[in-house]
C-alpha positions as protocol buffer text, in pm:
chain_id: "A"
residue {
  index: 1
  type: UNK
  ca { x: -1385 y: -4092 z: 2350 }
}
residue {
  index: 2
  type: UNK
  ca { x: -1057 y: -3972 z: 2232 }
}
residue {
  index: 3
  type: UNK
  ca { x: -968 y: -3608 z: 2261 }
}
residue {
  index: 4
  type: UNK
  ca { x: -733 y: -3485 z: 1993 }
}
residue {
  index: 5
  type: UNK
  ca { x: -505 y: -3183 z: 2034 }
}
residue {
  index: 6
  type: UNK
  ca { x: -284 y: -2949 z: 1832 }
}
residue {
  index: 7
  type: UNK
  ca { x: -318 y: -2606 z: 1699 }
}
residue {
  index: 8
  type: UNK
  ca { x: -316 y: -2722 z: 1337 }
}
residue {
  index: 9
  type: UNK
  ca { x: -332 y: -3060 z: 1164 }
}
residue {
  index: 10
  type: UNK
  ca { x: -248 y: -3335 z: 1221 }
}
residue {
  index: 11
  type: UNK
  ca { x: -431 y: -3335 z: 1548 }
}
residue {
  index: 12
  type: UNK
  ca { x: -360 y: -3642 z: 1776 }
}
residue {
  index: 13
  type: UNK
  ca { x: -407 y: -3753 z: 2129 }
}
residue {
  index: 14
  type: UNK
  ca { x: -76 y: -3580 z: 2233 }
}
residue {
  index: 15
  type: UNK
  ca { x: -68 y: -3290 z: 1992 }
}
residue {
  index: 16
  type: UNK
  ca { x: 301 y: -3347 z: 1926 }
}
residue {
  index: 17
  type: UNK
  ca { x: 241 y: -3400 z: 1539 }
}
residue {
  index: 18
  type: UNK
  ca { x: 75 y: -3056 z: 1490 }
}
residue {
  index: 19
  type: UNK
  ca { x: 251 y: -2875 z: 1202 }
}
residue {
  index: 20
  type: UNK
  ca { x: 265 y: -2556 z: 1410 }
}
residue {
  index: 21
  type: UNK
  ca { x: 236 y: -2479 z: 1776 }
}
residue {
  index: 22
  type: UNK
  ca { x: 0 y: -2232 z: 1921 }
}
residue {
  index: 23
  type: UNK
  ca { x: 88 y: -1862 z: 1924 }
}
residue {
  index: 24
  type: UNK
  ca { x: 269 y: -1660 z: 2030 }
}
residue {
  index: 25
  type: UNK
  ca { x: 536 y: -1702 z: 1766 }
}
residue {
  index: 26
  type: UNK
  ca { x: 874 y: -1539 z: 1816 }
}
residue {
  index: 27
  type: UNK
  ca { x: 1108 y: -1441 z: 1538 }
}
residue {
  index: 28
  type: UNK
  ca { x: 1468 y: -1330 z: 1500 }
}
residue {
  index: 29
  type: UNK
  ca { x: 1574 y: -1227 z: 1157 }
}
residue {
  index: 30
  type: UNK
  ca { x: 1785 y: -1044 z: 892 }
}
residue {
  index: 31
  type: UNK
  ca { x: 1582 y: -835 z: 653 }
}
residue {
  index: 32
  type: UNK
  ca { x: 1685 y: -709 z: 311 }
}
residue {
  index: 33
  type: UNK
  ca { x: 1424 y: -472 z: 180 }
}
residue {
  index: 34
  type: UNK
  ca { x: 1409 y: -316 z: -163 }
}
residue {
  index: 35
  type: UNK
  ca { x: 1146 y: -46 z: -233 }
}
residue {
  index: 36
  type: UNK
  ca { x: 1030 y: 72 z: -573 }
}
residue {
  index: 37
  type: UNK
  ca { x: 745 y: 216 z: -761 }
}
residue {
  index: 38
  type: UNK
  ca { x: 524 y: 30 z: -1011 }
}
residue {
  index: 39
  type: UNK
  ca { x: 215 y: 106 z: -1216 }
}
residue {
  index: 40
  type: UNK
  ca { x: -58 y: 173 z: -935 }
}
residue {
  index: 41
  type: UNK
  ca { x: -303 y: -20 z: -1167 }
}
residue {
  index: 42
  type: UNK
  ca { x: -100 y: -326 z: -1105 }
}
residue {
  index: 43
  type: UNK
  ca { x: -131 y: -273 z: -732 }
}
residue {
  index: 44
  type: UNK
  ca { x: -510 y: -209 z: -769 }
}
residue {
  index: 45
  type: UNK
  ca { x: -571 y: -547 z: -942 }
}
residue {
  index: 46
  type: UNK
  ca { x: -425 y: -710 z: -636 }
}
residue {
  index: 47
  type: UNK
  ca { x: -671 y: -545 z: -390 }
}
residue {
  index: 48
  type: UNK
  ca { x: -999 y: -720 z: -343 }
}
residue {
  index: 49
  type: UNK
  ca { x: -1300 y: -520 z: -207 }
}
residue {
  index: 50
  type: UNK
  ca { x: -1337 y: -330 z: 19 }
}
residue {
  index: 51
  type: UNK
  ca { x: -969 y: -246 z: 5 }
}
residue {
  index: 52
  type: UNK
  ca { x: -859 y: 67 z: -205 }
}
residue {
  index: 53
  type: UNK
  ca { x: -527 y: 206 z: -326 }
}
residue {
  index: 54
  type: UNK
  ca { x: -336 y: 407 z: -69 }
}
residue {
  index: 55
  type: UNK
  ca { x: -393 y: 782 z: -103 }
}
residue {
  index: 56
  type: UNK
  ca { x: -26 y: 865 z: -106 }
}
residue {
  index: 57
  type: UNK
  ca { x: 240 y: 683 z: -329 }
}
residue {
  index: 58
  type: UNK
  ca { x: -5 y: 415 z: -439 }
}
residue {
  index: 59
  type: UNK
  ca { x: 242 y: 233 z: -665 }
}
residue {
  index: 60
  type: UNK
  ca { x: 500 y: 184 z: -393 }
}
residue {
  index: 61
  type: UNK
  ca { x: 623 y: -179 z: -351 }
}
residue {
  index: 62
  type: UNK
  ca { x: 859 y: -345 z: -101 }
}
residue {
  index: 63
  type: UNK
  ca { x: 1026 y: -669 z: -198 }
}
residue {
  index: 64
  type: UNK
  ca { x: 1170 y: -822 z: 121 }
}
residue {
  index: 65
  type: UNK
  ca { x: 1408 y: -1115 z: 179 }
}
residue {
  index: 66
  type: UNK
  ca { x: 1420 y: -1251 z: 536 }
}
residue {
  index: 67
  type: UNK
  ca { x: 1639 y: -1514 z: 693 }
}
residue {
  index: 68
  type: UNK
  ca { x: 1443 y: -1617 z: 1009 }
}
residue {
  index: 69
  type: UNK
  ca { x: 1484 y: -1830 z: 1325 }
}
residue {
  index: 70
  type: UNK
  ca { x: 1136 y: -1877 z: 1483 }
}
residue {
  index: 71
  type: UNK
  ca { x: 995 y: -2053 z: 1777 }
}
residue {
  index: 72
  type: UNK
  ca { x: 694 y: -2080 z: 2006 }
}
residue {
  index: 73
  type: UNK
  ca { x: 688 y: -1938 z: 2360 }
}
residue {
  index: 74
  type: UNK
  ca { x: 908 y: -2212 z: 2504 }
}
residue {
  index: 75
  type: UNK
  ca { x: 1197 y: -2154 z: 2258 }
}
residue {
  index: 76
  type: UNK
  ca { x: 1261 y: -2534 z: 2218 }
}
residue {
  index: 77
  type: UNK
  ca { x: 1248 y: -2527 z: 1835 }
}
residue {
  index: 78
  type: UNK
  ca { x: 1579 y: -2312 z: 1852 }
}
residue {
  index: 79
  type: UNK
  ca { x: 1747 y: -2622 z: 1996 }
}
residue {
  index: 80
  type: UNK
  ca { x: 1625 y: -2837 z: 1703 }
}
residue {
  index: 81
  type: UNK
  ca { x: 1711 y: -2589 z: 1419 }
}
residue {
  index: 82
  type: UNK
  ca { x: 1520 y: -2768 z: 1142 }
}
residue {
  index: 83
  type: UNK
  ca { x: 1211 y: -2662 z: 1315 }
}
residue {
  index: 84
  type: UNK
  ca { x: 1327 y: -2312 z: 1365 }
}
residue {
  index: 85
  type: UNK
  ca { x: 1522 y: -2193 z: 1061 }
}
residue {
  index: 86
  type: UNK
  ca { x: 1362 y: -2089 z: 738 }
}
residue {
  index: 87
  type: UNK
  ca { x: 1379 y: -1816 z: 466 }
}
residue {
  index: 88
  type: UNK
  ca { x: 1118 y: -1619 z: 275 }
}
residue {
  index: 89
  type: UNK
  ca { x: 1081 y: -1350 z: 15 }
}
residue {
  index: 90
  type: UNK
  ca { x: 765 y: -1145 z: -13 }
}
residue {
  index: 91
  type: UNK
  ca { x: 611 y: -846 z: -197 }
}
residue {
  index: 92
  type: UNK
  ca { x: 429 y: -587 z: 6 }
}
residue {
  index: 93
  type: UNK
  ca { x: 206 y: -294 z: -108 }
}
residue {
  index: 94
  type: UNK
  ca { x: 1 y: -53 z: 70 }
}
residue {
  index: 95
  type: UNK
  ca { x: -380 y: -6 z: 71 }
}
residue {
  index: 96
  type: UNK
  ca { x: -664 y: 184 z: 251 }
}
residue {
  index: 97
  type: UNK
  ca { x: -947 y: 52 z: 446 }
}
residue {
  index: 98
  type: UNK
  ca { x: -1204 y: 291 z: 605 }
}
residue {
  index: 99
  type: UNK
  ca { x: -966 y: 580 z: 578 }
}
residue {
  index: 100
  type: UNK
  ca { x: -676 y: 404 z: 728 }
}
residue {
  index: 101
  type: UNK
  ca { x: -345 y: 294 z: 556 }
}
residue {
  index: 102
  type: UNK
  ca { x: -248 y: -63 z: 577 }
}
residue {
  index: 103
  type: UNK
  ca { x: 37 y: -286 z: 443 }
}
residue {
  index: 104
  type: UNK
  ca { x: -57 y: -598 z: 250 }
}
residue {
  index: 105
  type: UNK
  ca { x: 149 y: -891 z: 145 }
}
residue {
  index: 106
  type: UNK
  ca { x: 34 y: -983 z: -205 }
}
residue {
  index: 107
  type: UNK
  ca { x: 297 y: -1257 z: -288 }
}
residue {
  index: 108
  type: UNK
  ca { x: 515 y: -1464 z: -57 }
}
residue {
  index: 109
  type: UNK
  ca { x: 746 y: -1764 z: -89 }
}
residue {
  index: 110
  type: UNK
  ca { x: 883 y: -1974 z: 189 }
}
residue {
  index: 111
  type: UNK
  ca { x: 1105 y: -2291 z: 208 }
}
residue {
  index: 112
  type: UNK
  ca { x: 952 y: -2476 z: 506 }
}
residue {
  index: 113
  type: UNK
  ca { x: 611 y: -2634 z: 539 }
}
residue {
  index: 114
  type: UNK
  ca { x: 551 y: -2498 z: 898 }
}
residue {
  index: 115
  type: UNK
  ca { x: 592 y: -2144 z: 740 }
}
residue {
  index: 116
  type: UNK
  ca { x: 317 y: -2213 z: 493 }
}
residue {
  index: 117
  type: UNK
  ca { x: 93 y: -2344 z: 766 }
}
residue {
  index: 118
  type: UNK
  ca { x: 144 y: -2015 z: 963 }
}
residue {
  index: 119
  type: UNK
  ca { x: 48 y: -1823 z: 657 }
}
residue {
  index: 120
  type: UNK
  ca { x: -280 y: -2009 z: 624 }
}
residue {
  index: 121
  type: UNK
  ca { x: -369 y: -1892 z: 977 }
}
residue {
  index: 122
  type: UNK
  ca { x: -237 y: -1534 z: 935 }
}
residue {
  index: 123
  type: UNK
  ca { x: -375 y: -1476 z: 583 }
}
residue {
  index: 124
  type: UNK
  ca { x: -28 y: -1452 z: 406 }
}
residue {
  index: 125
  type: UNK
  ca { x: -48 y: -1622 z: 61 }
}
residue {
  index: 126
  type: UNK
  ca { x: 238 y: -1838 z: 106 }
}
residue {
  index: 127
  type: UNK
  ca { x: 382 y: -2085 z: -149 }
}
residue {
  index: 128
  type: UNK
  ca { x: 694 y: -2295 z: -150 }
}
residue {
  index: 129
  type: UNK
  ca { x: 1008 y: -2141 z: -311 }
}
residue {
  index: 130
  type: UNK
  ca { x: 1392 y: -2122 z: -302 }
}
residue {
  index: 131
  type: UNK
  ca { x: 1524 y: -1820 z: -118 }
}
residue {
  index: 132
  type: UNK
  ca { x: 1881 y: -1723 z: -47 }
}
residue {
  index: 133
  type: UNK
  ca { x: 2049 y: -1404 z: 82 }
}
residue {
  index: 134
  type: UNK
  ca { x: 2396 y: -1311 z: 183 }
}
residue {
  index: 135
  type: UNK
  ca { x: 2457 y: -1334 z: 555 }
}
residue {
  index: 136
  type: UNK
  ca { x: 2673 y: -1077 z: 748 }
}
residue {
  index: 137
  type: UNK
  ca { x: 2957 y: -1205 z: 968 }
}
residue {
  index: 138
  type: UNK
  ca { x: 3222 y: -1017 z: 1150 }
}
residue {
  index: 139
  type: UNK
  ca { x: 3505 y: -1240 z: 1024 }
}
residue {
  index: 140
  type: UNK
  ca { x: 3624 y: -1367 z: 688 }
}
residue {
  index: 141
  type: UNK
  ca { x: 3494 y: -1276 z: 346 }
}
residue {
  index: 142
  type: UNK
  ca { x: 3126 y: -1221 z: 444 }
}
residue {
  index: 143
  type: UNK
  ca { x: 3015 y: -857 z: 459 }
}
residue {
  index: 144
  type: UNK
  ca { x: 3002 y: -658 z: 770 }
}
residue {
  index: 145
  type: UNK
  ca { x: 2717 y: -427 z: 849 }
}
residue {
  index: 146
  type: UNK
  ca { x: 2889 y: -114 z: 734 }
}
residue {
  index: 147
  type: UNK
  ca { x: 2904 y: 149 z: 461 }
}
residue {
  index: 148
  type: UNK
  ca { x: 2996 y: -22 z: 122 }
}
residue {
  index: 149
  type: UNK
  ca { x: 2878 y: -368 z: 236 }
}
residue {
  index: 150
  type: UNK
  ca { x: 2722 y: -572 z: -55 }
}
residue {
  index: 151
  type: UNK
  ca { x: 2438 y: -839 z: -6 }
}
residue {
  index: 152
  type: UNK
  ca { x: 2292 y: -1059 z: -272 }
}
residue {
  index: 153
  type: UNK
  ca { x: 1941 y: -1209 z: -269 }
}
residue {
  index: 154
  type: UNK
  ca { x: 1769 y: -1450 z: -497 }
}
residue {
  index: 155
  type: UNK
  ca { x: 1410 y: -1594 z: -528 }
}
residue {
  index: 156
  type: UNK
  ca { x: 1306 y: -1894 z: -736 }
}
residue {
  index: 157
  type: UNK
  ca { x: 983 y: -2103 z: -744 }
}
residue {
  index: 158
  type: UNK
  ca { x: 879 y: -2400 z: -963 }
}
residue {
  index: 159
  type: UNK
  ca { x: 1236 y: -2425 z: -1100 }
}
residue {
  index: 160
  type: UNK
  ca { x: 1233 y: -2069 z: -1230 }
}
residue {
  index: 161
  type: UNK
  ca { x: 1408 y: -1752 z: -1088 }
}
residue {
  index: 162
  type: UNK
  ca { x: 1170 y: -1483 z: -1011 }
}
residue {
  index: 163
  type: UNK
  ca { x: 1386 y: -1210 z: -861 }
}
residue {
  index: 164
  type: UNK
  ca { x: 1739 y: -1119 z: -779 }
}
residue {
  index: 165
  type: UNK
  ca { x: 1896 y: -823 z: -619 }
}
residue {
  index: 166
  type: UNK
  ca { x: 2234 y: -680 z: -505 }
}
residue {
  index: 167
  type: UNK
  ca { x: 2212 y: -427 z: -222 }
}
residue {
  index: 168
  type: UNK
  ca { x: 2493 y: -188 z: -142 }
}
residue {
  index: 169
  type: UNK
  ca { x: 2476 y: -20 z: 207 }
}
residue {
  index: 170
  type: UNK
  ca { x: 2539 y: 356 z: 219 }
}
residue {
  index: 171
  type: UNK
  ca { x: 2474 y: 488 z: 567 }
}
residue {
  index: 172
  type: UNK
  ca { x: 2254 y: 436 z: 887 }
}
residue {
  index: 173
  type: UNK
  ca { x: 1893 y: 527 z: 848 }
}
residue {
  index: 174
  type: UNK
  ca { x: 1606 y: 639 z: 1072 }
}
residue {
  index: 175
  type: UNK
  ca { x: 1362 y: 371 z: 933 }
}
residue {
  index: 176
  type: UNK
  ca { x: 1364 y: 45 z: 742 }
}
residue {
  index: 177
  type: UNK
  ca { x: 1141 y: 184 z: 462 }
}
residue {
  index: 178
  type: UNK
  ca { x: 770 y: 296 z: 460 }
}
residue {
  index: 179
  type: UNK
  ca { x: 580 y: 33 z: 251 }
}
residue {
  index: 180
  type: UNK
  ca { x: 586 y: -229 z: 514 }
}
residue {
  index: 181
  type: UNK
  ca { x: 553 y: -3 z: 805 }
}
residue {
  index: 182
  type: UNK
  ca { x: 167 y: -35 z: 880 }
}
residue {
  index: 183
  type: UNK
  ca { x: -48 y: -296 z: 1029 }
}
residue {
  index: 184
  type: UNK
  ca { x: -123 y: -582 z: 782 }
}
residue {
  index: 185
  type: UNK
  ca { x: -461 y: -624 z: 612 }
}
residue {
  index: 186
  type: UNK
  ca { x: -511 y: -971 z: 491 }
}
residue {
  index: 187
  type: UNK
  ca { x: -773 y: -1213 z: 390 }
}
residue {
  index: 188
  type: UNK
  ca { x: -832 y: -1552 z: 540 }
}
residue {
  index: 189
  type: UNK
  ca { x: -1027 y: -1763 z: 291 }
}
residue {
  index: 190
  type: UNK
  ca { x: -1132 y: -2131 z: 268 }
}
residue {
  index: 191
  type: UNK
  ca { x: -1359 y: -2246 z: -15 }
}
residue {
  index: 192
  type: UNK
  ca { x: -1662 y: -2450 z: 89 }
}
residue {
  index: 193
  type: UNK
  ca { x: -1657 y: -2827 z: 49 }
}
residue {
  index: 194
  type: UNK
  ca { x: -1999 y: -2831 z: -118 }
}
residue {
  index: 195
  type: UNK
  ca { x: -2019 y: -2709 z: -475 }
}
residue {
  index: 196
  type: UNK
  ca { x: -2229 y: -2392 z: -524 }
}
residue {
  index: 197
  type: UNK
  ca { x: -2175 y: -2274 z: -180 }
}
residue {
  index: 198
  type: UNK
  ca { x: -2005 y: -1952 z: -73 }
}
residue {
  index: 199
  type: UNK
  ca { x: -1672 y: -1973 z: 119 }
}
residue {
  index: 200
  type: UNK
  ca { x: -1664 y: -2146 z: 449 }
}
residue {
  index: 201
  type: UNK
  ca { x: -1421 y: -1883 z: 568 }
}
residue {
  index: 202
  type: UNK
  ca { x: -1387 y: -1531 z: 410 }
}
residue {
  index: 203
  type: UNK
  ca { x: -1244 y: -1285 z: 668 }
}
residue {
  index: 204
  type: UNK
  ca { x: -1046 y: -948 z: 633 }
}
residue {
  index: 205
  type: UNK
  ca { x: -823 y: -938 z: 923 }
}
residue {
  index: 206
  type: UNK
  ca { x: -571 y: -694 z: 1074 }
}
residue {
  index: 207
  type: UNK
  ca { x: -255 y: -810 z: 1244 }
}
residue {
  index: 208
  type: UNK
  ca { x: 95 y: -683 z: 1337 }
}
residue {
  index: 209
  type: UNK
  ca { x: 368 y: -732 z: 1581 }
}
residue {
  index: 210
  type: UNK
  ca { x: 265 y: -783 z: 1952 }
}
residue {
  index: 211
  type: UNK
  ca { x: 623 y: -667 z: 2023 }
}
residue {
  index: 212
  type: UNK
  ca { x: 929 y: -551 z: 1819 }
}
residue {
  index: 213
  type: UNK
  ca { x: 1290 y: -478 z: 1858 }
}
residue {
  index: 214
  type: UNK
  ca { x: 1550 y: -410 z: 1605 }
}
residue {
  index: 215
  type: UNK
  ca { x: 1903 y: -311 z: 1537 }
}
residue {
  index: 216
  type: UNK
  ca { x: 2027 y: -6 z: 1343 }
}
residue {
  index: 217
  type: UNK
  ca { x: 1861 y: 22 z: 1006 }
}
residue {
  index: 218
  type: UNK
  ca { x: 2096 y: 83 z: 712 }
}
residue {
  index: 219
  type: UNK
  ca { x: 1999 y: 247 z: 373 }
}
residue {
  index: 220
  type: UNK
  ca { x: 2157 y: 181 z: 51 }
}
residue {
  index: 221
  type: UNK
  ca { x: 2101 y: 120 z: -322 }
}
residue {
  index: 222
  type: UNK
  ca { x: 1973 y: -184 z: -496 }
}
residue {
  index: 223
  type: UNK
  ca { x: 2026 y: -348 z: -839 }
}
residue {
  index: 224
  type: UNK
  ca { x: 1685 y: -535 z: -862 }
}
residue {
  index: 225
  type: UNK
  ca { x: 1561 y: -759 z: -1144 }
}
residue {
  index: 226
  type: UNK
  ca { x: 1231 y: -944 z: -1191 }
}
residue {
  index: 227
  type: UNK
  ca { x: 1166 y: -1228 z: -1414 }
}
residue {
  index: 228
  type: UNK
  ca { x: 859 y: -1363 z: -1585 }
}
residue {
  index: 229
  type: UNK
  ca { x: 721 y: -1714 z: -1491 }
}
residue {
  index: 230
  type: UNK
  ca { x: 425 y: -1918 z: -1628 }
}
residue {
  index: 231
  type: UNK
  ca { x: 310 y: -1978 z: -1270 }
}
residue {
  index: 232
  type: UNK
  ca { x: 400 y: -1666 z: -1085 }
}
residue {
  index: 233
  type: UNK
  ca { x: 298 y: -1303 z: -1127 }
}
residue {
  index: 234
  type: UNK
  ca { x: 549 y: -1104 z: -933 }
}
residue {
  index: 235
  type: UNK
  ca { x: 696 y: -962 z: -1250 }
}
residue {
  index: 236
  type: UNK
  ca { x: 361 y: -782 z: -1316 }
}
residue {
  index: 237
  type: UNK
  ca { x: 470 y: -551 z: -1037 }
}
residue {
  index: 238
  type: UNK
  ca { x: 724 y: -411 z: -1296 }
}
residue {
  index: 239
  type: UNK
  ca { x: 996 y: -178 z: -1156 }
}
residue {
  index: 240
  type: UNK
  ca { x: 928 y: 175 z: -1285 }
}
residue {
  index: 241
  type: UNK
  ca { x: 1135 y: 378 z: -1031 }
}
residue {
  index: 242
  type: UNK
  ca { x: 1368 y: 271 z: -757 }
}
residue {
  index: 243
  type: UNK
  ca { x: 1319 y: 418 z: -413 }
}
residue {
  index: 244
  type: UNK
  ca { x: 1581 y: 273 z: -179 }
}
residue {
  index: 245
  type: UNK
  ca { x: 1700 y: -46 z: -16 }
}
residue {
  index: 246
  type: UNK
  ca { x: 1753 y: -131 z: 353 }
}
residue {
  index: 247
  type: UNK
  ca { x: 1910 y: -385 z: 586 }
}
residue {
  index: 248
  type: UNK
  ca { x: 1808 y: -446 z: 936 }
}
residue {
  index: 249
  type: UNK
  ca { x: 1821 y: -725 z: 1206 }
}
residue {
  index: 250
  type: UNK
  ca { x: 1492 y: -754 z: 1394 }
}
residue {
  index: 251
  type: UNK
  ca { x: 1298 y: -946 z: 1661 }
}
residue {
  index: 252
  type: UNK
  ca { x: 927 y: -985 z: 1636 }
}
residue {
  index: 253
  type: UNK
  ca { x: 644 y: -1157 z: 1847 }
}
residue {
  index: 254
  type: UNK
  ca { x: 322 y: -1238 z: 1664 }
}
residue {
  index: 255
  type: UNK
  ca { x: 29 y: -1322 z: 1884 }
}
residue {
  index: 256
  type: UNK
  ca { x: -299 y: -1292 z: 1689 }
}
residue {
  index: 257
  type: UNK
  ca { x: -490 y: -1021 z: 1506 }
}
residue {
  index: 258
  type: UNK
  ca { x: -845 y: -890 z: 1498 }
}
residue {
  index: 259
  type: UNK
  ca { x: -1132 y: -929 z: 1254 }
}
residue {
  index: 260
  type: UNK
  ca { x: -1223 y: -637 z: 1041 }
}
residue {
  index: 261
  type: UNK
  ca { x: -1503 y: -782 z: 823 }
}
residue {
  index: 262
  type: UNK
  ca { x: -1652 y: -1138 z: 761 }
}
residue {
  index: 263
  type: UNK
  ca { x: -1828 y: -1251 z: 449 }
}
residue {
  index: 264
  type: UNK
  ca { x: -1851 y: -1627 z: 543 }
}
residue {
  index: 265
  type: UNK
  ca { x: -2148 y: -1789 z: 391 }
}
residue {
  index: 266
  type: UNK
  ca { x: -2052 y: -2145 z: 324 }
}
residue {
  index: 267
  type: UNK
  ca { x: -2255 y: -2296 z: 599 }
}
residue {
  index: 268
  type: UNK
  ca { x: -2578 y: -2129 z: 479 }
}
């Protein structure tokens, strides 16, 4: 009998074709974060039971652009950059579960298939998109990480622009914002293959960084715009009040999470 290997499909005799390797997954990235307030009812409609609105600042949203290099424990993907480099943009809100505050990614777009696959495992609702952001550099016309530096960021999906921002740094900060500062509460869901059955997988999970390091955060101001689309709903999280914008370089290790609840019934 043939034994097939691989963390995710396609699984083969060698496992070399698997779309993603086994965790831990390691990340180095540049993050642009824009925080603002929206109608809390628009946040509520994105929170399935048993999640509830956060007690404090329930309408707070973080829209985050990230330029990543990622790899498995061996780091070999960094030497074949097409397997390591990708970009993403994602919207994060806060929620409450059994009296504890969590962050939750409600929309996210990435530009590589392996990033989509990791989202399936982690519970991130990833879709393909086109994401770009200004990169800092110590020489030439690119911005330095300093007061007055300006960074642009754009997001598009299905041939339509969804968001754009210009962030102007003001001064060093103590944090990189508050909306995305909690453990993540996500759902992992897979519909049953048989009609009329419950989901084969329906889990509420908690996850976060197994380890984290980061450079000096900077705070600033943002000019953020959201655009309507027939296939995306980011613009429903309309901008009612700006909070702040941030820039930070980070290093993160992700190595699994824990189950909070399971409602799986598809096999019954």
